[in-house]
mmCIF file of C-alpha atoms in Angstrom:
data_model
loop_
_atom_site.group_PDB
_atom_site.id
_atom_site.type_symbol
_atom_site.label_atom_id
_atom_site.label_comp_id
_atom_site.label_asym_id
_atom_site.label_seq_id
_atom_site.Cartn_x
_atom_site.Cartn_y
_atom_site.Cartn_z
ATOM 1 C CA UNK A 178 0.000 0.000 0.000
ATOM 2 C CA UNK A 179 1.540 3.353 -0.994
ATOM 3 C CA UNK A 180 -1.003 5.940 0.272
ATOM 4 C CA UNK A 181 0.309 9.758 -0.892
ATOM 5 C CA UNK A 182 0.156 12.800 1.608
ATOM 6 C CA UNK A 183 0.586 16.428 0.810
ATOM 7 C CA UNK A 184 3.997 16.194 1.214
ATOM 8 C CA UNK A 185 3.551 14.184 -2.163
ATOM 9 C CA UNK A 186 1.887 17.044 -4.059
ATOM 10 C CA UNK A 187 3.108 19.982 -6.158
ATOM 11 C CA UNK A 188 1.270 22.536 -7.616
ATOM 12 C CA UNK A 189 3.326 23.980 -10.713
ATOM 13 C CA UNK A 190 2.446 27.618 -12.722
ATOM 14 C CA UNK A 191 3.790 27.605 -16.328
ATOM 15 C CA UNK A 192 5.787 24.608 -15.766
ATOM 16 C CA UNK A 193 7.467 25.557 -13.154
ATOM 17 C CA UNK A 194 6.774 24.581 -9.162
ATOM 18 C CA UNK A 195 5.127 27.034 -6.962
ATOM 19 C CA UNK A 196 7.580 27.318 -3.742
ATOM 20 C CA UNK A 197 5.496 27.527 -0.578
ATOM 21 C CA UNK A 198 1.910 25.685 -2.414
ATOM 22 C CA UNK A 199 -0.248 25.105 1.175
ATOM 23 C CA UNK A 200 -3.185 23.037 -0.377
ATOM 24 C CA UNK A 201 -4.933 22.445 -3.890
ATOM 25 C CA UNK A 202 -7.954 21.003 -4.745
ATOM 26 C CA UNK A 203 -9.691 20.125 -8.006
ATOM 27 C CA UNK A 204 -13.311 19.175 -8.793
ATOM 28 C CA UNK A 205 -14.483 17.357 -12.153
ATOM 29 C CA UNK A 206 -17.307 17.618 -13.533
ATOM 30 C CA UNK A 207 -19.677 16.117 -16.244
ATOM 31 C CA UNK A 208 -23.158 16.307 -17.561
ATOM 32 C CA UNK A 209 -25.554 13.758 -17.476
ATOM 33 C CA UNK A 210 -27.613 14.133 -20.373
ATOM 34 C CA UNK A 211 -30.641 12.400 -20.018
ATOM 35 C CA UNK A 212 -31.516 10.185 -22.967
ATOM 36 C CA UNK A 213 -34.353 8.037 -21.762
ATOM 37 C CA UNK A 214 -37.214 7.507 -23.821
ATOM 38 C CA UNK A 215 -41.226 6.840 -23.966
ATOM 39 C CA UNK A 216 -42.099 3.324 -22.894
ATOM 40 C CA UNK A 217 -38.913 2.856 -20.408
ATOM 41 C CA UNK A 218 -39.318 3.471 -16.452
ATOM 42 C CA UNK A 219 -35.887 3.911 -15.851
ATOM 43 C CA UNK A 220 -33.389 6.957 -17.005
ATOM 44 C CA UNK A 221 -30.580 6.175 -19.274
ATOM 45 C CA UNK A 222 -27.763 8.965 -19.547
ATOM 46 C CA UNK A 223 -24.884 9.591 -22.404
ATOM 47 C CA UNK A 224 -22.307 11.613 -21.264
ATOM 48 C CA UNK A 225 -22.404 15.346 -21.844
ATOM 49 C CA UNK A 226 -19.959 18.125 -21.586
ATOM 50 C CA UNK A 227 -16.673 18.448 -18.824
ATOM 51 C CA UNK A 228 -14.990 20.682 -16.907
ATOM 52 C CA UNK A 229 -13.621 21.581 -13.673
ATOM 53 C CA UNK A 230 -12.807 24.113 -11.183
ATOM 54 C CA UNK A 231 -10.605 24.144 -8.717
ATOM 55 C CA UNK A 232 -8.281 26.238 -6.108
ATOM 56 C CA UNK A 233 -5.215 26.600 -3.746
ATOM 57 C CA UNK A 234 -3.709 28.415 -1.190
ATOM 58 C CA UNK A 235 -0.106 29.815 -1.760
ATOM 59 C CA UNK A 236 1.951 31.394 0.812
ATOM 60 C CA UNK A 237 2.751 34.688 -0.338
ATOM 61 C CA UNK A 238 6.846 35.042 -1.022
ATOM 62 C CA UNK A 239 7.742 37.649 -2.509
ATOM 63 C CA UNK A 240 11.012 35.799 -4.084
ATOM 64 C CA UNK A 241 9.079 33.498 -5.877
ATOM 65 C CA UNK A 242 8.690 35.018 -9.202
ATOM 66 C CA UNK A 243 5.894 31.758 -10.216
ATOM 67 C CA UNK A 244 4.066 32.744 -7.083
ATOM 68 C CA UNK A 245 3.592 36.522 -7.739
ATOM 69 C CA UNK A 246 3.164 35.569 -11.193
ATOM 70 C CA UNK A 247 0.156 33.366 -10.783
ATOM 71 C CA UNK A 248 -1.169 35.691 -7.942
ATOM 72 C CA UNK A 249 -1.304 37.999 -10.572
ATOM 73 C CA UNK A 250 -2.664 36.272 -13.427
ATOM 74 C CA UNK A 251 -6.238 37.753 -12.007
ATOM 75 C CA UNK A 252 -4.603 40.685 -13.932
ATOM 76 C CA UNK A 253 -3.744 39.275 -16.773
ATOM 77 C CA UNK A 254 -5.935 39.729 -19.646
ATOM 78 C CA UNK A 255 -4.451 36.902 -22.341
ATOM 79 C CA UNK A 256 -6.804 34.679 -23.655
ATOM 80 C CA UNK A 257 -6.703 30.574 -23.342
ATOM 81 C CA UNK A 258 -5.642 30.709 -19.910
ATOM 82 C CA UNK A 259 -2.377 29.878 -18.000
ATOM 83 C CA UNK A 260 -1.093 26.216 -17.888
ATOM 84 C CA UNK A 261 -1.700 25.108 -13.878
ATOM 85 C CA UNK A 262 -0.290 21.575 -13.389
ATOM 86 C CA UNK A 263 -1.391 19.690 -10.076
ATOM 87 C CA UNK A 264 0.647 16.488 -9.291
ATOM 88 C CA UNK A 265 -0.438 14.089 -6.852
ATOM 89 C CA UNK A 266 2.879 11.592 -6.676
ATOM 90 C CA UNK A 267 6.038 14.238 -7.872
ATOM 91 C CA UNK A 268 7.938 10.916 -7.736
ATOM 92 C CA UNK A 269 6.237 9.513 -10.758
ATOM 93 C CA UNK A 270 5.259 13.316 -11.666
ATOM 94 C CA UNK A 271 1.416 11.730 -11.590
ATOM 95 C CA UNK A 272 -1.367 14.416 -11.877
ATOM 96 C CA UNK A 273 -3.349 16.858 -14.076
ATOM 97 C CA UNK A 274 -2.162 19.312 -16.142
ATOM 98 C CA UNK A 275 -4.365 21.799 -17.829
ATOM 99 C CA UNK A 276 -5.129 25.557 -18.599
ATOM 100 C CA UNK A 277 -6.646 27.806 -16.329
ATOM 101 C CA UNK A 278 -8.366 31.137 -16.043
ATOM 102 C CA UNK A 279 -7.852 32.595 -12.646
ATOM 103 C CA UNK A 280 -11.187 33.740 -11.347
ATOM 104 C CA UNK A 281 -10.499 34.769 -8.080
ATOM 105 C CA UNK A 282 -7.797 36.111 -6.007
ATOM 106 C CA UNK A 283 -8.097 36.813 -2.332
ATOM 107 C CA UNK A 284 -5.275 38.171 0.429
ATOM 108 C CA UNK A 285 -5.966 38.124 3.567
ATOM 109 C CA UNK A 286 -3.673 39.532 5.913
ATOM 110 C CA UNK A 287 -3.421 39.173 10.156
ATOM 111 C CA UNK A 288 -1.486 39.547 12.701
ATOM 112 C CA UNK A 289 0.554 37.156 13.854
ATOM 113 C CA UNK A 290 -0.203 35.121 10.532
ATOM 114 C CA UNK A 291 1.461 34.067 7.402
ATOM 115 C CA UNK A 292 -0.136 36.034 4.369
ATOM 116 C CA UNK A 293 -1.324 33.339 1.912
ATOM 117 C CA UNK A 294 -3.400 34.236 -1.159
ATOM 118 C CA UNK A 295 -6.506 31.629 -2.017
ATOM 119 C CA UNK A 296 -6.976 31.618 -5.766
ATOM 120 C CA UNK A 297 -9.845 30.014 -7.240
ATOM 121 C CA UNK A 298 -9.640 28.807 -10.908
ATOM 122 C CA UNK A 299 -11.646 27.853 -14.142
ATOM 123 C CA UNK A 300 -10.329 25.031 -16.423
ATOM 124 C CA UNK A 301 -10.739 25.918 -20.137
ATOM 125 C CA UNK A 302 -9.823 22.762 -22.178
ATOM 126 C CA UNK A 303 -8.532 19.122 -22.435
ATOM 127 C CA UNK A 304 -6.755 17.663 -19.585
ATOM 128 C CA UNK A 305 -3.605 16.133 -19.761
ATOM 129 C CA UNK A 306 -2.770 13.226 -17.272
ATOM 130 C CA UNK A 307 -5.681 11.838 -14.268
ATOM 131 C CA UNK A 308 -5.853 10.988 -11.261
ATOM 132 C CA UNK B 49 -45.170 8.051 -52.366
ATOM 133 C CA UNK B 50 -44.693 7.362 -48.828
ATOM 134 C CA UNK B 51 -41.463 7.316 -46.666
ATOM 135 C CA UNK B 52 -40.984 5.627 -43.681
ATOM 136 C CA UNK B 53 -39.875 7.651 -40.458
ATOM 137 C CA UNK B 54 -36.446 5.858 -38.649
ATOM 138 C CA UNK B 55 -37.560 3.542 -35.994
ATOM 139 C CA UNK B 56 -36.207 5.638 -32.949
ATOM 140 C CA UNK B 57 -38.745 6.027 -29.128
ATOM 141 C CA UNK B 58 -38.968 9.841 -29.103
ATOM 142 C CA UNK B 59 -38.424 11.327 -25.396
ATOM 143 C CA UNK B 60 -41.127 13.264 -25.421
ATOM 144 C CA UNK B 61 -44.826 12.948 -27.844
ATOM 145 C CA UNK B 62 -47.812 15.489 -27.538
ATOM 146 C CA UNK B 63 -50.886 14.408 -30.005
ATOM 147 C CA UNK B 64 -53.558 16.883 -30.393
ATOM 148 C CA UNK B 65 -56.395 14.271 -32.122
ATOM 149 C CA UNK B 66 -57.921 15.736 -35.549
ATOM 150 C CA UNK B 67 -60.736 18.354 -35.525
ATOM 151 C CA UNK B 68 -64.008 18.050 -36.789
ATOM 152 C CA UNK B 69 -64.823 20.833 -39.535
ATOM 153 C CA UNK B 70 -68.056 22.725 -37.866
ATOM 154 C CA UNK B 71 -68.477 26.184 -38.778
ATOM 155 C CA UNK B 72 -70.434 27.949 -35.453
ATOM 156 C CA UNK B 73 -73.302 30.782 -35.969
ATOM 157 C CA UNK B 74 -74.321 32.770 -32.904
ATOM 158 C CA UNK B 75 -77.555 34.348 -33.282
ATOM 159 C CA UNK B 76 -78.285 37.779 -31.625
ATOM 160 C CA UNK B 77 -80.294 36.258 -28.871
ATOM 161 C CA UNK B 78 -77.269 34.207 -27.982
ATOM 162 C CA UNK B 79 -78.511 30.880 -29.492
ATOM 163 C CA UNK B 80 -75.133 28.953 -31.032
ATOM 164 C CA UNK B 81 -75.956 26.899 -33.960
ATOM 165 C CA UNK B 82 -73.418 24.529 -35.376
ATOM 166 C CA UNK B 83 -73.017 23.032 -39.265
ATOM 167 C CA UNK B 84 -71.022 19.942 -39.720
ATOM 168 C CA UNK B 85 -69.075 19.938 -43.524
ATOM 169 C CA UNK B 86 -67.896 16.613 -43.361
ATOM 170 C CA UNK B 87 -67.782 12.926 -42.364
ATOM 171 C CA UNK B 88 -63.794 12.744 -41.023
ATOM 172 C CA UNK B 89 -61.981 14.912 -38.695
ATOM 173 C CA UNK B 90 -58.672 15.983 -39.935
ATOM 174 C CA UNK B 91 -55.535 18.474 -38.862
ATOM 175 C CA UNK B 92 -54.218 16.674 -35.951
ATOM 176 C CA UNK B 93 -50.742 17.827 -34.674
ATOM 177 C CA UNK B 94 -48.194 15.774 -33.337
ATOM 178 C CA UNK B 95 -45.046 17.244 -31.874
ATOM 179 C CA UNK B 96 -42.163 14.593 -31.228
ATOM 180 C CA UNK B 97 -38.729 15.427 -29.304
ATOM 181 C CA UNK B 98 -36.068 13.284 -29.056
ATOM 182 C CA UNK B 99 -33.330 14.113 -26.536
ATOM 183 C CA UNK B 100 -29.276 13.645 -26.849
ATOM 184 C CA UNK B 101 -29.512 11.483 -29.724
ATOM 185 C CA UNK B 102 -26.661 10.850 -31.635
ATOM 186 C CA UNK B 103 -25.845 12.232 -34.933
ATOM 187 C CA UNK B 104 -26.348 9.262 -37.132
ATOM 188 C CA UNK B 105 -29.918 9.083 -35.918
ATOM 189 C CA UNK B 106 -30.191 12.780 -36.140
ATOM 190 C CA UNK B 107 -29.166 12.771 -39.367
ATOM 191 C CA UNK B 108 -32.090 9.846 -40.806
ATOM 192 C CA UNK B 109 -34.905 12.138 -39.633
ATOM 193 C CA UNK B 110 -33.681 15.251 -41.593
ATOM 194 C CA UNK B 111 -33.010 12.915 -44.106
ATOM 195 C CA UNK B 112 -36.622 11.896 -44.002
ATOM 196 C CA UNK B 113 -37.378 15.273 -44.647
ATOM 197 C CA UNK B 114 -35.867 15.650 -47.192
ATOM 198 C CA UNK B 115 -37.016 12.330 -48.879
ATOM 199 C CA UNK B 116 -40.839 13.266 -48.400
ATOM 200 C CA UNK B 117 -39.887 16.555 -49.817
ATOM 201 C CA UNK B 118 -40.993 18.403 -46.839
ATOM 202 C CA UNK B 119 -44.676 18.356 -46.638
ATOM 203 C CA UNK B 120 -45.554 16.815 -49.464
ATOM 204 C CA UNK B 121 -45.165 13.154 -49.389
ATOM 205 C CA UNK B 122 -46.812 10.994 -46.454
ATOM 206 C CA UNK B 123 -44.487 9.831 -43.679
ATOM 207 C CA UNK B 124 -45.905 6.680 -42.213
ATOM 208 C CA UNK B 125 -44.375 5.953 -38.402
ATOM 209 C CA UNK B 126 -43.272 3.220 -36.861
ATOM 210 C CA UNK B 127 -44.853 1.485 -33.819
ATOM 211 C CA UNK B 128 -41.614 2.702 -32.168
ATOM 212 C CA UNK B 129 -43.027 6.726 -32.552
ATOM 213 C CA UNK B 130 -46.102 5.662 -30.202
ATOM 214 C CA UNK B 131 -44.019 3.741 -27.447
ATOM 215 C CA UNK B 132 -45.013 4.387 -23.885
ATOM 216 C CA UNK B 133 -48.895 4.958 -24.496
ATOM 217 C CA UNK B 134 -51.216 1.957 -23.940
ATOM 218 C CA UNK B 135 -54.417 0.859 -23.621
ATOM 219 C CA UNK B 136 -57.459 3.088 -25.606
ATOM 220 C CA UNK B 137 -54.651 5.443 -26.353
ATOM 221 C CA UNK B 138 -52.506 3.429 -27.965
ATOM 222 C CA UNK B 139 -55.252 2.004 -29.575
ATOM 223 C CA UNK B 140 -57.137 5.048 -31.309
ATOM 224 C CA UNK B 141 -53.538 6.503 -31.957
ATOM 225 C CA UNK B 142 -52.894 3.368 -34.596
ATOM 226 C CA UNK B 143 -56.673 3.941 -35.954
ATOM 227 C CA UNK B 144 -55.806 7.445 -36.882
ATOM 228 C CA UNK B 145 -54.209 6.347 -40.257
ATOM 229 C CA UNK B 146 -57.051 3.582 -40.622
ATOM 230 C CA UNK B 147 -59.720 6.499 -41.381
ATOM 231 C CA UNK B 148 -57.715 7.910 -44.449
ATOM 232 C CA UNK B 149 -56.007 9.965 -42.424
ATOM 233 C CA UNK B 150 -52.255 10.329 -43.196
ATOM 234 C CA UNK B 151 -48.902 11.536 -41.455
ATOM 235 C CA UNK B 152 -47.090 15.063 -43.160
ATOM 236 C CA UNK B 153 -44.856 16.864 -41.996
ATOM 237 C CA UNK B 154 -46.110 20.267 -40.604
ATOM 238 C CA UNK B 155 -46.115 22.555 -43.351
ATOM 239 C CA UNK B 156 -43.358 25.250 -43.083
ATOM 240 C CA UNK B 157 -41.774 23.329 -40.026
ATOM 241 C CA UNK B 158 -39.048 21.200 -40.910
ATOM 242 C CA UNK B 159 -37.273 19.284 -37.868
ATOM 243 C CA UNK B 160 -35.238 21.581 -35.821
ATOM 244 C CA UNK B 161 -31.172 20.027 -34.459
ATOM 245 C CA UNK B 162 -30.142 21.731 -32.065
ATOM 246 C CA UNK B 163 -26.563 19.910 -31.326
ATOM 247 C CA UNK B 164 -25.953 19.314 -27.567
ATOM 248 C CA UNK B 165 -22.084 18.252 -27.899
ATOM 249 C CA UNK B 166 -20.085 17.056 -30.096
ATOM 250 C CA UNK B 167 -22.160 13.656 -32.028
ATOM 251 C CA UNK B 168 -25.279 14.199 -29.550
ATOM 252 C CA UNK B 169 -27.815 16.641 -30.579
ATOM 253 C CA UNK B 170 -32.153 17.132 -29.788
ATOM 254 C CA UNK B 171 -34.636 17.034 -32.507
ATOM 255 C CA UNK B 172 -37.999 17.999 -32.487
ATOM 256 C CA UNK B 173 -40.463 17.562 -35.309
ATOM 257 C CA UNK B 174 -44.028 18.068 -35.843
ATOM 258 C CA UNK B 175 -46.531 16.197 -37.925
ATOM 259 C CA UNK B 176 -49.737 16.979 -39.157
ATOM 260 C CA UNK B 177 -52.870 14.484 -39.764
ATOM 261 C CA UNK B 178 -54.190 15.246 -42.894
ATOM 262 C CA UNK B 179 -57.112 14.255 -44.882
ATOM 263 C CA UNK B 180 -55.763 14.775 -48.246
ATOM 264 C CA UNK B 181 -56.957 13.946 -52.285
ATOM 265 C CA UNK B 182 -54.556 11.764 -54.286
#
């Protein structure tokens, strides 16, 4: 049995790792389109559209070029989104990869707390990799 | 000429039965008087949808369409068309075409694909039960 922990996980922005990455999460989605017909009592279902939003907490370091960079990407006005990468097992580098628009950006800052920054993201696309 | 609709269950079926041809004369005293011009009822509707399909069956009922040259060729359904309904419905919905009656599609109303994702899409069609003169 080789159960992963966080300590496992990576986030990457662009390829490249994010330094101080606190948590991720990701949540897939797809439609159930309902197909049944007249003359059946039970629902049949084809599969319908995917996609999947996620988000993560990054500690805010200010010498981590990828982590201002993808704190600011709620700036950033390209289209087709920002390749986000979220691997489970870096040993085997197992996990999804997959552009991203940021949607949300928040900083909260306390005292006697680390700043972190929550972002919240839209996947536009394919995926690359799985679970 | 007659073309035969594909043999697909729709998801949805609303049948409006044919209407007798009365014409109605209300006097000025309020009394309703009512003519009958004909032996047979005719114009019933019949609106089919069929969800998420895929393309390939999609693509046989526009190609019906086209084969009965919109409206103007009969379009006799399958068993398949009426699935679901039973009993005295079921019954007086295969009679319909017994009377004379036949199938068309709905004049200026071909079948409308709206595509869901890529190979699924929904089509709706009407028909219309018409008493017609070869």
């Amino acid at each position: 049995m080789s159960l992963l922990t966080g300590r496992n996980g990576e986030m990457r922005f662009e390829g490249v790792r994010i330094a101080k990455c606190r948590e991720f999460s990701i949540q897939v989605d797809r439609d159930a389109l309902d197909c049944s017909v007249l003359g059946s009592s039970d629902r049949e279902y084809t599969e319908g559209m995917r996609g999947a939003t996620g988000s993560a907490t990054v500690l805010y370091d200010e010498d981590d070029p990828t982590t201002i960079d993808l704190v600011n990407s709620i700036f950033s006005d390209s289209n087709g989104g920002r390749q986000i990468a979220l691997i489970l097992n870096t040993t085997t580098n197992r996990g999804l990869s997959f552009k991203a628009l940021t949607t949300q950006v928040g900083t909260p800052v306390r005292v006697g707390d680390v700043t972190a920054c929550s972002i919240n993201f839209q996947v536009t696309g394919p995926f690359d990799g799985g679970f | 000429m007659a073309v035969l609709f594909p043999d697909i269950q729709p998801s949805s079926r609303r049948f409006a039965p044919p209407r007798w041809p009365t014409s109605r004369q209300r006097s000025q005293s309020g009394v309703v008087s009512l003519r009958l011009w004909g032996s047979k009822p005719a114009n019933g509707e019949l609106s089919l949808g069929f969800n998420n399909i895929r393309d390939a069956l999609a693509g046989q009922i526009v190609d019906v369409y086209g084969s009965a040259k919109g409206d103007l060729f009969e379009v006799q359904l399958p068993d398949s068309i009426f699935a679901g309904a039973t009993g005295s419905l079921l019954t007086s919905l295969q009679a319909l075409t017994q009377q004379g009656l036949r199938w068309y599609f709905k004049e200026n109303d071909p079948p409308s694909v709206e595509s869901v994702r890529p190979g699924i899409s929904t089509v709706r069609v009407n028909l219309s039960l018409e008493l017609r003169v070869n």
